[in-house]
């Protein structure tokens, strides 16, 4: 296979990109740090678990909604949804049922600029930026479901920490309830809540 100058020029930028993405393994999520959870999940662990949810639930959601959901796009959105936080930090935009729309807007603007810069050399088609823009616009069914899956993943993680760390993390379940509207995902959330330790309810 012949290597073009163009592909060779990209090699250092791909390595820079992968090393940057690898730092998600060391970045802890701010909500769990605030709750003083020892060895709390990293950004990479959250991205993996959300991507797994998207992969496993995509077909079920598509069948229930009777809509040809783009399951591949759902997983790709999960993989990229928080990559901008490496540059901006995990900015808290909601707690319980309180949602700060101004902070959300500011966070998304910063993350969009970060993604544009991050993929500039390796993604000339701007695929990643277009995908992230679709996410923050929240107009497509895939983007709306992805953010709801994100909240379901948060609730599942909160359940794990309540069981293992004996903490009351009601705020995170309230936040998930306020942001999940799909009927099937609400069923999954309710089942998650039922499994909370009695001491936390």
Phi, psi and omega in degrees: 000130181278132178267122179278157177300325181298315181291324178294323179297332183279342187307308180299326182289325176295318179297317177301318180297314182293321178295321178296313180297326180298337181290350174297338180290336183256353184268117181271149182280135190296325182299318180285327176297319180299325180275003178059042175280120180289140180052044182292163186297148176272169177298321179297320180293321177294316180299318178297311184295324177292319179298322178294318176300314181298319180295315185283327186262350182304312181294316180299316179296318180298317180292318181292324181275349184051051183220135181287072182299135177278091186293326178297318179294323180301315180292319179297321177297320179297320182293329185256349194300329184245008184298330180293342180292343176295331180266326186262341188086162180277088183280122181285123181246352178205147175220125184060234180264002181268122182240126181262096184297325180295318179293324178299312181298315180296319180296315182294323178297316179294319181292323178298317178296321179296315181294320178301316180289319184297318185260006185305317185274337186252347185225069183297340179281352181063028181303313183296320180293318179297319179296317180293323178297320177298321179298311185283340175287330177057036181260332180271156180297321180300315182292321180294320180289325181299316180293329176289322175297325178300319179288325176296318178299320177300317180295320179297320179292321178298320178300314180301317181288327176296320181289315187274334184247001178054046180245154174264113183243040184305324182306322183287326177288322177297320179295318178297316178301321183288342187244353180256122182242338179296133187298318180293318179293328176294323177297317180295321178295316180299321178294322177298315181296323179299334183272000178295147176301142182302329181291344182262347185278000000 
